[in-house]
CSV table of C-alpha atoms in Angstrom, one decimal:
chain,number,residue,atom,x,y,z
A,1,MET,CA,-66.0,74.6,-123.2
A,2,SER,CA,-63.2,73.8,-126.6
A,3,ASN,CA,-60.6,76.3,-128.0
A,4,HIS,CA,-60.9,73.5,-131.1
A,5,ASN,CA,-61.6,75.6,-134.3
A,6,GLN,CA,-61.2,79.0,-132.3
A,7,ASP,CA,-58.1,81.4,-133.1
A,8,LEU,CA,-55.8,82.8,-130.7
A,9,LYS,CA,-53.0,84.1,-131.9
A,10,TRP,CA,-54.1,88.1,-131.3
A,11,ILE,CA,-54.0,86.7,-127.2
A,12,GLU,CA,-50.9,85.3,-127.9
A,13,SER,CA,-49.1,88.2,-129.8
A,14,GLY,CA,-50.6,90.7,-127.0
A,15,PHE,CA,-49.8,89.1,-123.8
A,16,ALA,CA,-45.8,89.1,-126.3
A,17,ALA,CA,-46.2,93.1,-126.6
A,18,LEU,CA,-47.8,92.9,-122.5
A,19,GLU,CA,-44.7,91.0,-121.5
A,20,ALA,CA,-42.0,93.2,-123.2
A,21,LYS,CA,-43.1,96.7,-122.0
A,22,LEU,CA,-43.6,95.4,-118.7
A,23,ASN,CA,-39.2,94.5,-118.4
A,24,GLY,CA,-38.6,94.0,-114.8
A,25,ALA,CA,-41.4,93.7,-113.6
A,26,SER,CA,-42.7,90.1,-115.6
A,27,ASN,CA,-40.6,88.6,-112.4
A,28,LEU,CA,-43.5,89.4,-110.1
A,29,PRO,CA,-45.7,87.4,-108.5
A,30,VAL,CA,-48.5,89.2,-110.0
A,31,HIS,CA,-47.1,88.7,-113.5
A,32,GLN,CA,-47.1,84.9,-112.6
A,33,LEU,CA,-50.6,85.2,-112.0
A,34,ARG,CA,-51.1,87.0,-115.3
A,35,LYS,CA,-49.3,84.1,-117.1
A,36,GLN,CA,-51.4,81.1,-115.6
A,37,ALA,CA,-54.8,83.2,-116.8
A,38,LEU,CA,-53.6,83.0,-119.8
A,39,GLU,CA,-52.8,78.8,-119.3
A,40,ASN,CA,-56.4,78.3,-118.3
A,41,LEU,CA,-58.0,80.4,-120.6
A,42,PHE,CA,-55.8,78.7,-123.9
A,43,GLU,CA,-57.2,75.0,-122.3
A,44,THR,CA,-60.4,75.9,-121.9
A,45,GLY,CA,-61.3,77.9,-124.7
A,46,PHE,CA,-64.1,80.6,-125.2
A,47,PRO,CA,-67.5,79.5,-124.6
A,48,SER,CA,-69.8,78.8,-127.4
A,49,SER,CA,-72.9,77.8,-128.6
A,50,ARG,CA,-72.4,74.9,-127.7
A,51,ASP,CA,-72.1,75.5,-123.9
A,52,GLU,CA,-75.8,76.0,-122.0
A,53,ASP,CA,-74.5,79.1,-120.9
A,54,TRP,CA,-74.0,80.7,-124.2
A,55,LYS,CA,-76.3,78.5,-126.7
A,56,TYR,CA,-78.4,81.6,-127.2
A,57,THR,CA,-75.2,84.1,-128.1
A,58,ASN,CA,-73.3,83.7,-131.1
A,59,VAL,CA,-69.2,84.8,-130.1
A,60,LYS,CA,-68.1,83.7,-134.0
A,61,ASP,CA,-67.4,87.4,-134.6
A,62,LEU,CA,-65.6,88.5,-132.5
A,63,LEU,CA,-63.2,85.0,-132.6
A,64,LYS,CA,-62.4,85.7,-136.2
A,65,ARG,CA,-61.5,89.0,-135.4
A,66,SER,CA,-57.5,90.2,-134.3
A,67,TYR,CA,-57.3,92.8,-131.7
A,68,SER,CA,-54.3,94.0,-130.6
A,69,LEU,CA,-53.3,96.4,-127.0
A,70,SER,CA,-54.8,99.5,-126.4
A,71,LYS,CA,-52.7,102.7,-127.5
A,72,LYS,CA,-54.2,105.2,-125.7
A,73,ASP,CA,-55.0,108.7,-127.5
A,74,ASP,CA,-57.0,111.6,-125.6
A,75,SER,CA,-57.1,113.4,-128.2
A,76,LYS,CA,-60.5,111.9,-129.0
A,77,VAL,CA,-62.2,112.2,-125.5
A,78,ASN,CA,-65.4,114.6,-125.5
A,79,LEU,CA,-66.5,114.2,-121.5
A,80,GLU,CA,-68.6,116.8,-122.3
A,81,SER,CA,-71.7,113.8,-122.5
A,82,ILE,CA,-70.2,111.8,-119.8
A,83,ILE,CA,-69.5,113.6,-117.0
A,84,PHE,CA,-71.9,113.9,-114.7
A,85,SER,CA,-70.8,116.7,-112.0
A,86,GLU,CA,-67.8,118.8,-112.6
A,87,ALA,CA,-66.9,118.9,-108.9
A,88,GLY,CA,-67.6,115.1,-108.3
A,89,TYR,CA,-64.9,112.8,-107.7
A,90,ARG,CA,-64.5,110.7,-111.0
A,91,LEU,CA,-61.2,108.7,-112.5
A,92,ILE,CA,-61.1,109.0,-116.2
A,93,PHE,CA,-59.6,105.5,-118.0
A,94,VAL,CA,-58.7,106.1,-122.1
A,95,ASP,CA,-57.6,102.6,-123.4
A,96,ASN,CA,-57.7,101.8,-119.6
A,97,SER,CA,-54.3,104.1,-118.5
A,98,PHE,CA,-55.5,106.4,-116.0
A,99,ASN,CA,-55.4,110.0,-117.1
A,100,SER,CA,-54.8,112.0,-114.1
A,101,ASN,CA,-55.6,115.6,-115.7
A,102,LEU,CA,-59.1,114.9,-116.1
A,103,SER,CA,-59.6,112.4,-112.7
A,104,ARG,CA,-60.6,113.8,-109.3
A,105,LEU,CA,-60.0,111.2,-106.5
A,106,PRO,CA,-61.6,111.5,-103.0
A,107,GLU,CA,-59.1,112.4,-100.1
A,108,GLY,CA,-58.6,110.7,-96.8
A,109,ILE,CA,-59.4,107.2,-98.2
A,110,SER,CA,-57.2,104.3,-100.2
A,111,ALA,CA,-58.1,104.4,-103.3
A,112,PHE,CA,-55.4,104.4,-106.2
A,113,THR,CA,-55.6,103.2,-109.5
A,114,ILE,CA,-54.4,99.2,-109.8
A,115,SER,CA,-51.3,100.0,-112.3
A,116,GLU,CA,-50.3,102.3,-109.2
A,117,ILE,CA,-50.3,99.5,-106.8
A,118,LEU,CA,-48.5,97.6,-109.6
A,119,ARG,CA,-45.4,99.6,-110.0
A,120,ASN,CA,-44.3,98.8,-106.2
A,121,PRO,CA,-44.9,94.8,-104.7
A,122,GLU,CA,-44.3,97.0,-101.0
A,123,HIS,CA,-47.3,98.8,-101.7
A,124,GLU,CA,-49.8,98.2,-98.9
A,125,SER,CA,-53.0,97.1,-101.3
A,126,TYR,CA,-50.4,95.1,-102.9
A,127,SER,CA,-50.7,91.3,-101.3
A,128,ASN,CA,-55.0,91.8,-101.3
A,129,LEU,CA,-54.8,93.3,-104.9
A,130,LYS,CA,-52.6,90.2,-106.2
A,131,LEU,CA,-55.7,88.4,-103.5
A,132,ARG,CA,-58.0,89.8,-105.7
A,133,LEU,CA,-56.9,89.4,-109.3
A,134,SER,CA,-56.5,85.6,-108.1
A,135,GLU,CA,-59.9,84.8,-107.8
A,136,TYR,CA,-60.9,84.7,-111.7
A,137,THR,CA,-60.9,81.0,-111.6
A,138,GLU,CA,-64.5,79.7,-111.7
A,139,TRP,CA,-65.5,82.8,-113.1
A,140,GLY,CA,-65.3,81.9,-117.7
A,141,ALA,CA,-62.9,82.6,-120.3
A,142,TYR,CA,-63.8,86.3,-120.5
A,143,ALA,CA,-62.4,86.9,-116.6
A,144,ALA,CA,-59.6,84.1,-117.5
A,145,LEU,CA,-59.2,87.3,-120.3
A,146,ASN,CA,-59.4,90.4,-118.5
A,147,THR,CA,-57.0,88.7,-115.5
A,148,ALA,CA,-54.3,87.9,-118.3
A,149,PHE,CA,-54.0,91.0,-119.7
A,150,SER,CA,-54.6,93.2,-116.0
A,151,THR,CA,-52.2,96.3,-115.6
A,152,ASP,CA,-55.1,99.3,-115.1
A,153,GLY,CA,-58.3,100.4,-113.3
A,154,PHE,CA,-59.9,101.3,-109.4
A,155,TYR,CA,-59.0,99.9,-106.4
A,156,LEU,CA,-60.8,101.2,-103.0
A,157,HIS,CA,-60.6,100.3,-99.7
A,158,LEU,CA,-62.7,102.0,-97.3
A,159,LYS,CA,-61.9,101.6,-93.2
A,160,GLU,CA,-64.5,101.0,-90.4
A,161,ASN,CA,-67.1,103.6,-90.4
A,162,GLN,CA,-65.2,105.6,-93.4
A,163,LYS,CA,-68.3,107.0,-95.9
A,164,VAL,CA,-67.5,108.9,-99.1
A,165,ASP,CA,-69.8,112.5,-99.5
A,166,GLN,CA,-70.4,112.1,-102.9
A,167,PRO,CA,-70.6,109.2,-105.5
A,168,ILE,CA,-67.7,108.1,-107.3
A,169,HIS,CA,-68.0,107.8,-110.8
A,170,LEU,CA,-65.4,105.4,-113.4
A,171,ILE,CA,-65.2,106.3,-117.0
A,172,PHE,CA,-63.9,103.9,-119.2
A,173,ILE,CA,-63.1,105.1,-122.6
A,174,THR,CA,-61.9,103.2,-125.9
A,175,SER,CA,-60.3,105.7,-128.8
A,176,SER,CA,-60.1,103.5,-131.4
A,177,SER,CA,-60.8,100.6,-133.2
A,178,GLU,CA,-59.7,97.0,-132.4
A,179,ILE,CA,-58.6,96.8,-129.8
A,180,ALA,CA,-59.0,95.4,-126.7
A,181,THR,CA,-59.3,96.6,-123.5
A,182,HIS,CA,-59.6,94.7,-120.1
A,183,PRO,CA,-60.5,97.1,-116.3
A,184,ARG,CA,-60.8,96.2,-113.1
A,185,VAL,CA,-62.4,96.9,-110.5
A,186,ILE,CA,-62.1,95.9,-107.1
A,187,LEU,CA,-63.8,98.1,-104.3
A,188,GLU,CA,-63.4,96.5,-100.3
A,189,LEU,CA,-65.7,97.2,-97.9
A,190,ASP,CA,-65.1,97.0,-94.0
A,191,LYS,CA,-67.7,97.4,-91.2
A,192,ASN,CA,-70.2,100.2,-91.2
A,193,SER,CA,-68.7,102.0,-94.7
A,194,SER,CA,-70.6,103.3,-97.1
A,195,LEU,CA,-70.0,104.0,-100.7
A,196,SER,CA,-71.6,105.3,-104.2
A,197,ILE,CA,-70.3,104.3,-107.3
A,198,VAL,CA,-71.1,104.6,-111.3
A,199,GLU,CA,-69.2,102.9,-113.9
A,200,THR,CA,-69.5,103.6,-117.0
A,201,TYR,CA,-68.5,102.2,-120.4
A,202,THR,CA,-68.0,104.6,-123.5
A,203,GLY,CA,-65.9,104.6,-126.7
A,204,SER,CA,-65.0,106.6,-130.1
A,205,GLY,CA,-64.0,103.8,-132.2
A,206,SER,CA,-66.4,100.9,-133.7
A,207,LYS,CA,-65.1,96.7,-133.0
A,208,TYR,CA,-63.1,97.0,-130.2
A,209,PHE,CA,-63.3,94.9,-127.1
A,210,THR,CA,-63.8,95.0,-123.4
A,211,THR,CA,-63.9,92.7,-120.9
A,212,ALA,CA,-65.1,94.3,-117.6
A,213,VAL,CA,-64.4,93.0,-114.4
A,214,THR,CA,-66.0,94.2,-111.2
A,215,GLN,CA,-65.5,92.8,-107.3
A,216,ILE,CA,-67.8,94.1,-104.6
A,217,ASN,CA,-66.2,93.1,-100.6
A,218,MET,CA,-68.4,93.7,-98.1
A,219,ALA,CA,-68.1,93.3,-94.5
A,220,GLU,CA,-71.1,93.6,-92.1
A,221,ASP,CA,-73.1,96.9,-91.9
A,222,SER,CA,-71.8,97.9,-95.2
A,223,TYR,CA,-73.6,100.2,-97.7
A,224,CYS,CA,-72.5,100.2,-101.6
A,225,ASP,CA,-74.7,101.8,-104.1
A,226,HIS,CA,-73.6,100.2,-107.5
A,227,TYR,CA,-74.6,101.4,-111.1
A,228,ARG,CA,-72.9,100.0,-114.4
A,229,ILE,CA,-73.7,102.6,-117.6
A,230,GLN,CA,-72.9,100.3,-121.2
A,231,ASP,CA,-72.9,102.5,-123.7
A,232,GLU,CA,-70.1,101.3,-126.2
A,233,ALA,CA,-70.8,101.6,-130.2
A,234,LEU,CA,-73.0,99.3,-131.3
A,235,ASP,CA,-70.4,97.3,-133.6
A,236,ALA,CA,-68.4,96.5,-130.1
A,237,PHE,CA,-68.0,93.3,-128.1
A,238,HIS,CA,-68.3,93.5,-124.2
A,239,PHE,CA,-68.2,91.5,-121.5
A,240,SER,CA,-69.1,92.1,-118.0
A,241,SER,CA,-69.1,90.7,-114.4
A,242,LEU,CA,-69.8,91.5,-110.9
A,243,ARG,CA,-68.8,89.9,-108.7
A,244,THR,CA,-70.0,90.4,-104.5
A,245,THR,CA,-69.2,89.2,-101.5
A,246,GLN,CA,-71.3,90.3,-98.5
A,247,ALA,CA,-71.3,89.6,-94.5
A,248,SER,CA,-73.8,89.9,-92.1
A,249,SER,CA,-76.4,93.4,-92.9
A,250,SER,CA,-74.2,94.9,-95.2
A,251,ILE,CA,-76.2,96.0,-98.5
A,252,LEU,CA,-75.9,96.4,-101.9
A,253,LYS,CA,-78.2,97.9,-104.5
A,254,THR,CA,-76.4,96.8,-108.3
A,255,ASN,CA,-78.0,98.8,-111.5
A,256,SER,CA,-76.7,97.6,-114.9
A,257,PHE,CA,-77.9,99.7,-118.1
A,258,ALA,CA,-76.7,98.7,-121.5
A,259,PHE,CA,-77.2,100.9,-124.4
A,260,GLY,CA,-74.6,99.6,-127.5
């Protein structure tokens, strides 16, 4: 891959805006990891049709445009056609910012937003989150971009024998045009734990850009039923990656539906 003739100034300006918002948190180890991911992206550039894995995918229109950091606008959120059950577990992110008023977390398990963990380096899950964020290096340019801008998403750790009694629905909504969001989902399943989870990506804007990375790490005899629903705007760009590690006798069932 090469970054020749690729205009990445919008990424540079977006990262500068992110750093300005972080204040003192820009000195934390996770942000150094973000900076390294950005450097890796600039070294390799985005893939083009000259790359074997991308020869049938044209991303020129994406690279011609500029995107800004997301601006959360809950007023444009319409959940009626998205939420499966009012009583179910759900986490809603508008422009990749968690909306606690619209969300319902399961109790009794280690389930956090990534922003909550990042605010506290002493958090029980901080070290493992940092480790998982660092695992992007072999996953390509869009995973590097996601890592460079990772500020929120969902982190779940099921301990041995824990089972979630209902599906968890993660809803990522983009509310405006010409913005970029980079949600991250990290699931840790210990021995004999089980989970059903649904990710939905949708938007009311147009010509927006999403990179999504999901990591599922499964110990022996664990079970995960995973669904991803991509229902983005027709002129939006969506790049997603699912990465898994599985121990013996673990079972992962995954289904992906793309409508946008």
